[in-house]
Amino acid sequence: MEMSESHERPHEREPPPPPALPPVSRKKQAAVLSSAFMALALTIGYDQCYGVFQEYYLSPSQDVLVPSPAEMSSPPTALLAFVGTLCYGLTWAGGILVNPIISRIEHGTWSSNSSSSASSSPRKRRLLLLRRRLLTPRTITVSGVLTMSLGFTLASFSRSVWQLLLTQGFLVGMGMSLLYFPLIAPAPEYFTNHRATAMGFMLAGGGVGGLILSPVFRALLTHLGGRWTLRIYAIYNLVAGLPTAWAVPRSRFASTVSSSSSASSPSRNEEGERGRPNTHVSRRLASRATFILSAIAAFLQAAGGQLPLSFIPSYTVILGQTAAQGANLLAAANAINAVARILTGYAGDRLGRQNTLLLTLLMAASSVFAFWLPSTVTESSKLWFCFLAFYSFSMGGYYALFPALIAEVFGIRQYAAVNAFILFVRGLGTMFGSPVGGQLLGNQNENGAGAYATVAYWDGALLMAATACCAGVRWADGKGKGWRWVA
């Protein structure tokens, strides 16, 4: 009877387990950490201090835009803010294209499609070999560095805002995406127990980059002007970016493809739990409450999270400080942000990543209403400084914990697909928050610090809504997997 049942229902046999991932040495982990850290410093580090350029473009001393925005009755503040947010947004949003390309290159999808025909023709065999040599992750990352430097160089010849949008916004943003994702996407695969701590260290590169670049940009803009500042940074980007691009790590799942594909017609479920990880979100995954709420939270947080960084230099000047002090405050905010990414990553590994993320996001939203909004009424620099300290620390916690939370809620094999989509949504959110804030700002020359009250309300509302959505993710994940206090 047992024999007949096994013949009648062969499809109910348990599928073989997926191939084990290769071991990782401490040396390899250190290499992944350092290369990802540098990639973040060059991409997110620059994005987070664009406010220095924005304040410069709006100042009477700028030498790039003709006519000068300072001479206009209605300065294009929203458009200039959009230059930075377009770059920042494309850095993240580009992952929805870059991640699938990298996955297909690493796992041989494009090459294998033509392997049978290549064996019958020497010419096709040579073309296939050439394709394998040219289509590599290094090709993508190096082209990203070259695109970034090209964007900064062309921006130095710009004379209008729309030219800055195409160069310092679009070209630089696309180049940053090509560098960012191949280095950061496989990074969580190299860590297990201390994944949040490792991600916190990598993502601290964004804060360290902003810490260094903010005062450097301010000094260069003051002494050399905007055009030469952009050209010098284009050269520096090549010098620092090319070695970083060359050190791109390989996905650990790539080595399991050959063994899994050698079996006859290997099955792979909808969630992509064997072979190479999925790079597209399935309908089943997209219908989960955790996924929907995570996407909404990412959009709202990105819209609100980047907004204060865009206005730190200009608001500091409105409070009576100098432009150099505004750049220094932006650098200090990035320094606090970098330290917070490491500390909250460490705390997340022990107190629960979802718990810690929810707490830091609530802290960020509360700091807007507790410090920034009152400072617009009283014009108090002390309240503004308190806001920057609390806000920078809490936002650093969110950035450090969100990648680890994706791996925990959706699984490490779904990380590439979910992370690419979530970052695409974050990119859209970034391009939404600051330009709307710039439009709400109105004429700051007439209203002073009070003009920023509507911007603060807008920022606080976005972050409070994001906090509510993250609480929904925590509840839905606990309901589906069983409630745990440490999660």
Coordinates of C-alpha atoms in Angstrom, one line a residue:
M1 CA 0.0 0.0 0.0
E2 CA 2.8 2.4 0.8
M3 CA 4.5 1.6 -2.5
S4 CA 1.4 2.4 -4.5
E5 CA 0.8 5.7 -2.7
S6 CA 4.4 6.8 -3.5
H7 CA 3.8 6.0 -7.2
E8 CA 0.5 7.6 -7.4
R9 CA 1.6 11.0 -5.9
P10 CA 5.3 11.5 -6.9
H11 CA 4.8 15.3 -6.9
E12 CA 4.3 15.2 -3.1
R13 CA 7.9 14.2 -2.4
E14 CA 10.0 16.7 -0.5
P15 CA 12.3 18.7 -2.9
P16 CA 16.0 18.6 -2.1
P17 CA 17.3 21.4 0.1
P18 CA 18.9 24.4 -1.6
P19 CA 22.7 24.3 -1.9
A20 CA 24.6 25.5 1.1
L21 CA 26.2 28.9 0.9
P22 CA 30.1 28.8 0.9
P23 CA 31.8 29.8 4.1
V24 CA 33.0 33.4 4.5
S25 CA 36.4 34.4 6.0
R26 CA 36.9 37.4 8.3
K27 CA 39.2 38.9 5.6
K28 CA 36.4 38.7 3.1
Q29 CA 34.0 40.3 5.5
A30 CA 36.4 43.1 6.1
A31 CA 36.8 43.7 2.4
V32 CA 33.0 43.8 2.0
L33 CA 32.7 46.3 4.9
S34 CA 35.4 48.6 3.6
S35 CA 34.3 48.7 0.0
A36 CA 30.6 49.3 0.9
F37 CA 31.7 52.0 3.4
M38 CA 33.6 53.9 0.7
A39 CA 30.7 53.5 -1.8
L40 CA 28.3 55.0 0.7
A41 CA 30.8 57.9 1.5
L42 CA 31.0 58.8 -2.2
T43 CA 27.3 58.5 -3.0
I44 CA 25.0 59.0 0.1
G45 CA 27.8 61.2 1.7
Y46 CA 27.6 63.6 -1.2
D47 CA 23.8 63.5 -1.4
Q48 CA 23.5 64.4 2.3
C49 CA 25.5 67.6 1.9
Y50 CA 24.0 68.9 -1.3
G51 CA 22.4 71.6 0.9
V52 CA 25.8 73.4 0.8
F53 CA 25.5 73.7 -2.9
Q54 CA 21.9 74.8 -2.6
E55 CA 22.7 77.6 -0.2
Y56 CA 25.6 78.6 -2.5
Y57 CA 23.4 78.7 -5.6
L58 CA 21.0 81.0 -3.8
S59 CA 23.7 83.4 -2.5
P60 CA 24.7 86.6 -4.2
S61 CA 28.4 85.4 -4.5
Q62 CA 27.6 82.3 -6.7
D63 CA 29.3 82.2 -10.2
V64 CA 27.4 79.4 -11.9
L65 CA 23.8 80.5 -12.6
V66 CA 22.9 83.4 -14.9
P67 CA 21.0 85.4 -13.9
S68 CA 21.7 84.9 -10.2
P69 CA 18.8 83.6 -8.2
A70 CA 19.6 86.1 -5.5
E71 CA 18.6 88.9 -7.9
M72 CA 15.2 87.4 -8.7
S73 CA 12.0 88.5 -7.0
S74 CA 11.0 84.8 -6.7
P75 CA 14.1 82.6 -6.4
P76 CA 13.8 79.0 -7.8
T77 CA 14.3 77.4 -4.4
A78 CA 12.1 74.4 -5.1
L79 CA 13.9 73.7 -8.4
L80 CA 17.3 74.0 -6.8
A81 CA 16.2 71.7 -4.0
F82 CA 15.0 69.3 -6.7
V83 CA 18.6 69.1 -8.2
G84 CA 19.8 67.5 -5.0
T85 CA 16.7 65.4 -4.4
L86 CA 16.7 64.1 -8.0
C87 CA 20.3 62.9 -7.5
Y88 CA 19.4 61.3 -4.2
G89 CA 16.2 59.8 -5.5
L90 CA 17.9 58.3 -8.5
T91 CA 20.7 56.9 -6.3
W92 CA 18.0 54.7 -4.7
A93 CA 15.4 54.4 -7.4
G94 CA 17.9 53.2 -10.0
G95 CA 18.2 49.9 -8.1
I96 CA 15.0 48.6 -9.7
L97 CA 17.0 48.4 -12.9
V98 CA 20.6 47.8 -11.6
N99 CA 19.8 44.9 -9.3
P100 CA 18.2 42.7 -12.0
I101 CA 21.1 43.4 -14.3
I102 CA 23.7 42.5 -11.7
S103 CA 21.8 39.3 -10.8
R104 CA 21.6 38.2 -14.4
I105 CA 25.3 38.9 -15.0
E106 CA 26.4 37.1 -11.9
H107 CA 24.2 34.0 -12.4
G108 CA 24.9 33.7 -16.1
T109 CA 21.3 34.1 -17.3
W110 CA 22.2 36.1 -20.4
S111 CA 25.2 33.9 -21.2
S112 CA 23.4 30.6 -20.8
N113 CA 20.7 31.6 -23.2
S114 CA 23.1 31.4 -26.1
S115 CA 25.5 28.7 -24.8
S116 CA 24.0 25.9 -27.0
S117 CA 24.3 27.9 -30.2
A118 CA 27.8 29.1 -29.3
S119 CA 29.1 25.6 -29.2
S120 CA 28.4 25.1 -33.0
S121 CA 30.1 28.3 -34.2
P122 CA 33.6 29.6 -33.4
R123 CA 32.4 33.2 -34.0
K124 CA 29.5 32.9 -31.6
R125 CA 31.8 31.3 -29.1
R126 CA 34.1 34.3 -29.3
L127 CA 31.2 36.7 -29.0
L128 CA 30.0 34.8 -25.9
L129 CA 33.4 34.9 -24.3
L130 CA 33.6 38.7 -25.1
R131 CA 30.2 39.2 -23.5
R132 CA 31.2 37.3 -20.3
R133 CA 34.3 39.5 -20.0
L134 CA 32.5 42.8 -20.6
L135 CA 29.3 42.1 -18.7
T136 CA 30.6 42.0 -15.1
P137 CA 29.7 43.7 -11.9
R138 CA 33.0 45.7 -12.2
T139 CA 31.9 47.0 -15.6
I140 CA 28.7 48.4 -14.0
T141 CA 30.5 50.0 -11.0
V142 CA 33.3 51.5 -13.0
S143 CA 30.8 52.9 -15.5
G144 CA 29.0 54.4 -12.5
V145 CA 32.1 56.2 -11.3
L146 CA 32.8 57.5 -14.8
T147 CA 29.2 58.7 -15.2
M148 CA 29.3 60.5 -11.8
S149 CA 32.5 62.4 -12.8
L150 CA 31.1 63.3 -16.2
G151 CA 28.0 64.7 -14.5
F152 CA 30.1 66.9 -12.1
T153 CA 32.3 68.0 -15.0
L154 CA 29.4 69.0 -17.2
A155 CA 27.7 70.7 -14.2
S156 CA 30.7 73.0 -13.9
F157 CA 29.8 74.4 -17.4
S158 CA 26.1 74.9 -16.5
R159 CA 24.5 78.3 -16.6
S160 CA 20.8 77.5 -15.8
V161 CA 18.9 75.4 -13.3
W162 CA 17.6 73.0 -16.0
Q163 CA 21.3 72.2 -16.9
L164 CA 22.1 71.5 -13.3
L165 CA 19.1 69.2 -13.2
L166 CA 20.4 67.2 -16.2
T167 CA 24.0 67.0 -14.9
Q168 CA 24.4 67.4 -11.2
G169 CA 21.0 65.8 -10.7
F170 CA 20.2 63.2 -13.4
L171 CA 23.7 62.1 -14.6
V172 CA 25.3 62.1 -11.1
G173 CA 22.3 60.3 -9.6
M174 CA 22.3 57.5 -12.2
G175 CA 26.1 57.1 -11.8
M176 CA 25.7 56.8 -8.1
S177 CA 23.1 54.1 -8.5
L178 CA 25.4 52.1 -10.7
L179 CA 28.1 52.3 -8.0
Y180 CA 25.9 51.9 -4.9
F181 CA 23.8 48.8 -5.6
P182 CA 26.4 46.3 -6.8
L183 CA 28.4 47.0 -3.7
I184 CA 25.6 47.3 -1.1
A185 CA 23.1 44.6 -2.3
P186 CA 25.2 41.5 -1.7
A187 CA 26.7 42.9 1.6
P188 CA 24.0 41.4 4.0
E189 CA 24.7 37.9 2.6
Y190 CA 28.2 37.9 4.2
F191 CA 26.8 38.4 7.8
T192 CA 24.4 36.5 10.0
N193 CA 24.4 37.1 13.8
H194 CA 25.8 40.6 13.6
R195 CA 24.1 41.7 10.4
A196 CA 22.5 44.9 11.8
T197 CA 25.9 45.9 13.3
A198 CA 27.7 45.3 10.0
M199 CA 25.1 47.2 8.0
G200 CA 25.3 50.0 10.5
F201 CA 29.0 50.3 9.9
M202 CA 28.7 50.2 6.1
L203 CA 25.9 52.8 6.1
A204 CA 27.9 55.0 8.5
G205 CA 30.0 55.7 5.4
G206 CA 27.2 58.1 4.3
G207 CA 27.5 60.1 7.5
V208 CA 31.3 60.1 7.4
G209 CA 31.3 61.2 3.8
G210 CA 28.9 64.0 4.6
L211 CA 31.0 65.0 7.6
I212 CA 34.1 65.4 5.5
L213 CA 32.6 66.8 2.3
S214 CA 30.4 69.5 3.9
P215 CA 33.2 71.8 5.2
V216 CA 35.4 70.9 2.2
F217 CA 32.7 72.0 -0.3
R218 CA 32.0 75.2 1.7
A219 CA 35.7 76.1 1.7
L220 CA 36.1 75.3 -2.0
L221 CA 33.0 77.3 -2.9
T222 CA 34.2 80.3 -0.9
H223 CA 37.7 80.4 -2.3
L224 CA 37.4 78.9 -5.8
G225 CA 33.8 79.3 -6.8
G226 CA 31.2 76.8 -7.9
R227 CA 32.7 75.8 -11.3
W228 CA 36.1 74.8 -10.0
T229 CA 34.6 73.1 -7.0
L230 CA 32.6 70.8 -9.2
R231 CA 35.7 70.1 -11.4
I232 CA 37.9 69.3 -8.4
Y233 CA 35.3 66.9 -7.0
A234 CA 34.9 65.2 -10.4
I235 CA 38.7 64.4 -10.3
Y236 CA 38.5 63.3 -6.7
N237 CA 35.5 61.1 -7.5
L238 CA 37.7 59.3 -10.1
V239 CA 40.6 58.8 -7.8
A240 CA 38.6 57.5 -4.8
G241 CA 35.8 55.8 -6.8
L242 CA 37.7 53.6 -9.3
P243 CA 39.4 51.4 -6.6
T244 CA 36.1 51.1 -4.7
A245 CA 34.3 50.1 -7.9
W246 CA 37.0 47.5 -8.6
A247 CA 36.5 45.8 -5.2
V248 CA 32.8 45.0 -5.8
P249 CA 32.0 41.6 -4.1
R250 CA 30.3 38.7 -5.7
S251 CA 26.9 37.5 -4.5
R252 CA 27.2 34.4 -2.3
F253 CA 24.2 32.9 -4.1
A254 CA 26.0 33.0 -7.4
S255 CA 28.2 30.0 -6.4
T256 CA 25.1 27.9 -5.7
V257 CA 23.6 28.2 -9.2
S258 CA 25.9 25.7 -10.9
S259 CA 25.0 23.0 -8.4
S260 CA 21.3 23.7 -8.4
S261 CA 21.1 24.0 -12.2
S262 CA 22.9 20.7 -12.7
A263 CA 19.9 18.8 -11.4
S264 CA 17.2 17.9 -14.0
S265 CA 14.5 20.6 -14.1
P266 CA 15.1 22.0 -10.6
S267 CA 12.0 23.5 -9.1
R268 CA 11.9 26.9 -7.6
N269 CA 8.9 28.1 -5.7
E270 CA 7.3 31.5 -6.1
E271 CA 9.4 33.0 -3.4
G272 CA 12.6 32.1 -5.1
E273 CA 14.1 30.0 -2.4
R274 CA 16.5 28.0 -4.7
G275 CA 19.0 29.0 -7.3
R276 CA 19.6 32.7 -7.7
P277 CA 17.4 35.0 -5.6
N278 CA 14.5 36.7 -7.2
T279 CA 15.1 40.2 -8.4
H280 CA 11.4 41.0 -8.9
V281 CA 8.6 41.1 -6.3
S282 CA 6.0 38.3 -6.8
R283 CA 2.3 39.0 -6.6
R284 CA 2.1 36.8 -3.5
L285 CA 4.8 38.8 -1.8
A286 CA 3.4 42.2 -2.9
S287 CA 0.0 41.3 -1.4
R288 CA 1.3 40.9 2.1
A289 CA 0.4 43.6 4.6
T290 CA 4.1 43.7 5.8
F291 CA 5.2 44.5 2.2
I292 CA 2.5 47.2 1.5
L293 CA 3.1 48.9 4.8
S294 CA 6.9 48.8 4.4
A295 CA 6.6 50.4 1.0
I296 CA 4.4 53.2 2.3
A297 CA 6.6 53.8 5.3
A298 CA 9.7 53.9 3.1
F299 CA 8.1 56.5 0.8
L300 CA 6.9 58.7 3.7
Q301 CA 10.2 58.4 5.6
A302 CA 12.3 59.3 2.6
A303 CA 10.1 62.3 1.8
G304 CA 10.5 63.6 5.4
G305 CA 14.0 62.2 6.2
Q306 CA 15.9 64.1 3.6
L307 CA 14.0 67.4 3.9
P308 CA 15.8 69.0 6.9
L309 CA 19.2 68.2 5.3
S310 CA 18.3 70.2 2.3
F311 CA 17.6 73.3 4.4
I312 CA 20.2 73.1 7.2
P313 CA 22.6 75.6 5.6
S314 CA 19.9 78.1 4.5
Y315 CA 17.9 77.9 7.8
T316 CA 21.1 78.4 9.8
V317 CA 21.9 81.6 7.8
I318 CA 18.3 82.8 8.4
L319 CA 19.0 82.4 12.2
G320 CA 21.9 84.8 11.9
Q321 CA 24.8 82.4 11.5
T322 CA 27.3 82.4 8.6
A323 CA 27.2 80.1 5.6
A324 CA 30.4 78.4 6.9
Q325 CA 28.7 77.7 10.2
G326 CA 25.8 76.2 8.3
A327 CA 28.2 73.9 6.5
N328 CA 29.8 72.9 9.8
L329 CA 26.4 72.1 11.3
L330 CA 25.6 69.9 8.3
A331 CA 28.9 68.2 8.9
A332 CA 28.1 67.7 12.6
A333 CA 24.7 66.3 11.7
N334 CA 26.4 63.8 9.4
A335 CA 28.9 62.9 12.1
I336 CA 26.1 62.2 14.6
N337 CA 24.3 60.3 11.8
A338 CA 27.3 58.1 11.2
V339 CA 27.8 57.2 14.9
A340 CA 24.1 56.5 15.3
R341 CA 24.1 54.0 12.4
I342 CA 26.7 51.9 14.3
L343 CA 25.2 52.2 17.8
T344 CA 21.6 51.6 16.7
G345 CA 22.7 48.7 14.5
Y346 CA 24.4 47.2 17.6
A347 CA 21.3 47.8 19.7
G348 CA 19.1 46.3 17.0
D349 CA 20.9 43.0 17.2
R350 CA 20.1 42.8 20.9
L351 CA 16.8 44.6 21.5
G352 CA 15.2 43.7 18.2
R353 CA 15.6 45.4 14.8
Q354 CA 12.0 46.3 14.4
N355 CA 11.6 47.6 17.9
T356 CA 14.7 49.8 17.6
L357 CA 13.7 51.1 14.2
L358 CA 10.2 52.0 15.4
L359 CA 11.7 53.8 18.4
T360 CA 14.2 55.9 16.4
L361 CA 11.6 56.9 13.8
L362 CA 9.2 58.0 16.6
M363 CA 12.1 60.0 18.1
A364 CA 12.8 61.7 14.7
A365 CA 9.1 62.7 14.3
S366 CA 8.9 64.0 17.8
S367 CA 12.0 66.1 17.5
V368 CA 10.5 68.1 14.7
F369 CA 7.5 69.2 16.8
A370 CA 9.6 69.5 20.0
F371 CA 12.5 71.6 18.7
W372 CA 12.4 72.6 15.0
L373 CA 8.9 74.0 15.0
P374 CA 9.4 76.1 18.2
S375 CA 12.6 77.4 16.8
T376 CA 10.8 78.9 13.8
V377 CA 8.6 80.9 16.2
T378 CA 11.3 82.0 18.7
E379 CA 14.2 82.1 16.2
S380 CA 16.2 80.2 18.8
S381 CA 19.5 78.7 17.6
K382 CA 19.7 76.5 20.7
L383 CA 16.4 74.8 19.8
W384 CA 17.7 74.3 16.2
F385 CA 20.9 72.7 17.5
C386 CA 19.0 70.4 19.8
F387 CA 16.8 69.4 16.8
L388 CA 19.8 68.6 14.6
A389 CA 21.3 66.4 17.4
F390 CA 18.1 64.4 18.1
Y391 CA 17.1 64.2 14.4
S392 CA 20.5 63.2 13.1
F393 CA 20.8 60.4 15.7
S394 CA 17.4 59.0 15.1
M395 CA 17.6 59.1 11.3
G396 CA 20.9 57.3 11.4
G397 CA 19.1 54.6 13.3
Y398 CA 16.5 54.2 10.7
Y399 CA 19.0 54.0 7.8
A400 CA 21.1 51.4 9.6
L401 CA 18.2 49.1 10.6
F402 CA 16.0 49.1 7.6
P403 CA 18.2 46.9 5.4
A404 CA 18.5 44.3 8.2
L405 CA 14.8 44.5 8.9
I406 CA 14.1 43.7 5.2
A407 CA 16.2 40.6 5.5
E408 CA 14.6 39.6 8.7
V409 CA 10.9 40.2 7.7
F410 CA 11.1 38.9 4.1
G411 CA 14.1 36.5 4.2
I412 CA 17.6 36.8 2.9
R413 CA 16.8 35.3 -0.5
Q414 CA 14.1 37.9 -1.0
Y415 CA 16.4 40.7 0.1
A416 CA 17.6 41.7 -3.4
A417 CA 14.0 41.9 -4.8
V418 CA 12.4 43.7 -1.8
N419 CA 15.3 46.0 -1.2
A420 CA 15.4 47.1 -4.8
F421 CA 11.7 47.9 -4.8
I422 CA 11.7 49.6 -1.4
L423 CA 14.7 51.7 -2.4
F424 CA 12.9 52.6 -5.7
V425 CA 9.9 53.8 -3.6
R426 CA 12.3 55.6 -1.3
G427 CA 13.8 57.4 -4.3
L428 CA 10.3 58.6 -5.3
G429 CA 9.7 59.8 -1.8
T430 CA 13.0 61.7 -1.7
M431 CA 12.0 63.5 -4.9
F432 CA 8.6 64.4 -3.4
G433 CA 9.5 65.7 0.1
S434 CA 12.1 68.5 -0.4
P435 CA 10.6 70.1 -3.6
V436 CA 7.2 70.4 -1.8
G437 CA 9.0 71.8 1.2
G438 CA 10.7 74.3 -1.1
Q439 CA 7.4 75.3 -2.5
L440 CA 5.8 75.7 0.9
L441 CA 8.7 77.8 2.1
G442 CA 7.7 80.9 0.2
N443 CA 9.8 84.1 0.6
Q444 CA 12.2 83.5 3.4
N445 CA 13.8 87.0 2.9
E446 CA 10.5 88.6 4.0
N447 CA 9.3 86.2 6.7
G448 CA 12.6 85.1 8.2
A449 CA 12.6 81.9 10.3
G450 CA 8.8 81.9 10.4
A451 CA 8.7 80.9 6.8
Y452 CA 10.0 77.5 7.8
A453 CA 7.1 76.7 10.1
T454 CA 5.1 75.2 7.2
V455 CA 8.1 73.2 6.2
A456 CA 8.4 71.8 9.8
Y457 CA 4.8 70.9 9.9
W458 CA 5.1 69.1 6.6
D459 CA 8.2 67.2 7.8
G460 CA 6.6 66.2 11.1
A461 CA 3.4 65.0 9.4
L462 CA 5.4 62.8 7.0
L463 CA 7.5 61.2 9.7
M464 CA 4.5 60.6 12.0
A465 CA 2.7 58.8 9.2
A466 CA 5.8 56.7 8.5
T467 CA 6.0 55.8 12.2
A468 CA 2.4 54.6 12.1
C469 CA 3.1 52.4 9.0
C470 CA 6.2 50.9 10.7
A471 CA 4.1 50.1 13.7
G472 CA 1.8 48.3 11.3
V473 CA 4.7 46.3 9.9
R474 CA 5.6 45.2 13.4
W475 CA 2.1 44.1 14.2
A476 CA 1.5 42.3 10.9
D477 CA 4.9 40.5 11.1
G478 CA 4.2 39.4 14.7
K479 CA 0.7 38.2 13.7
G480 CA 2.0 36.1 10.9
K481 CA 5.1 34.6 12.6
G482 CA 4.0 34.6 16.2
W483 CA 4.5 37.5 18.6
R484 CA 7.9 38.1 20.1
W485 CA 8.8 41.0 22.3
V486 CA 12.4 41.1 20.9
A487 CA 11.9 41.4 17.1

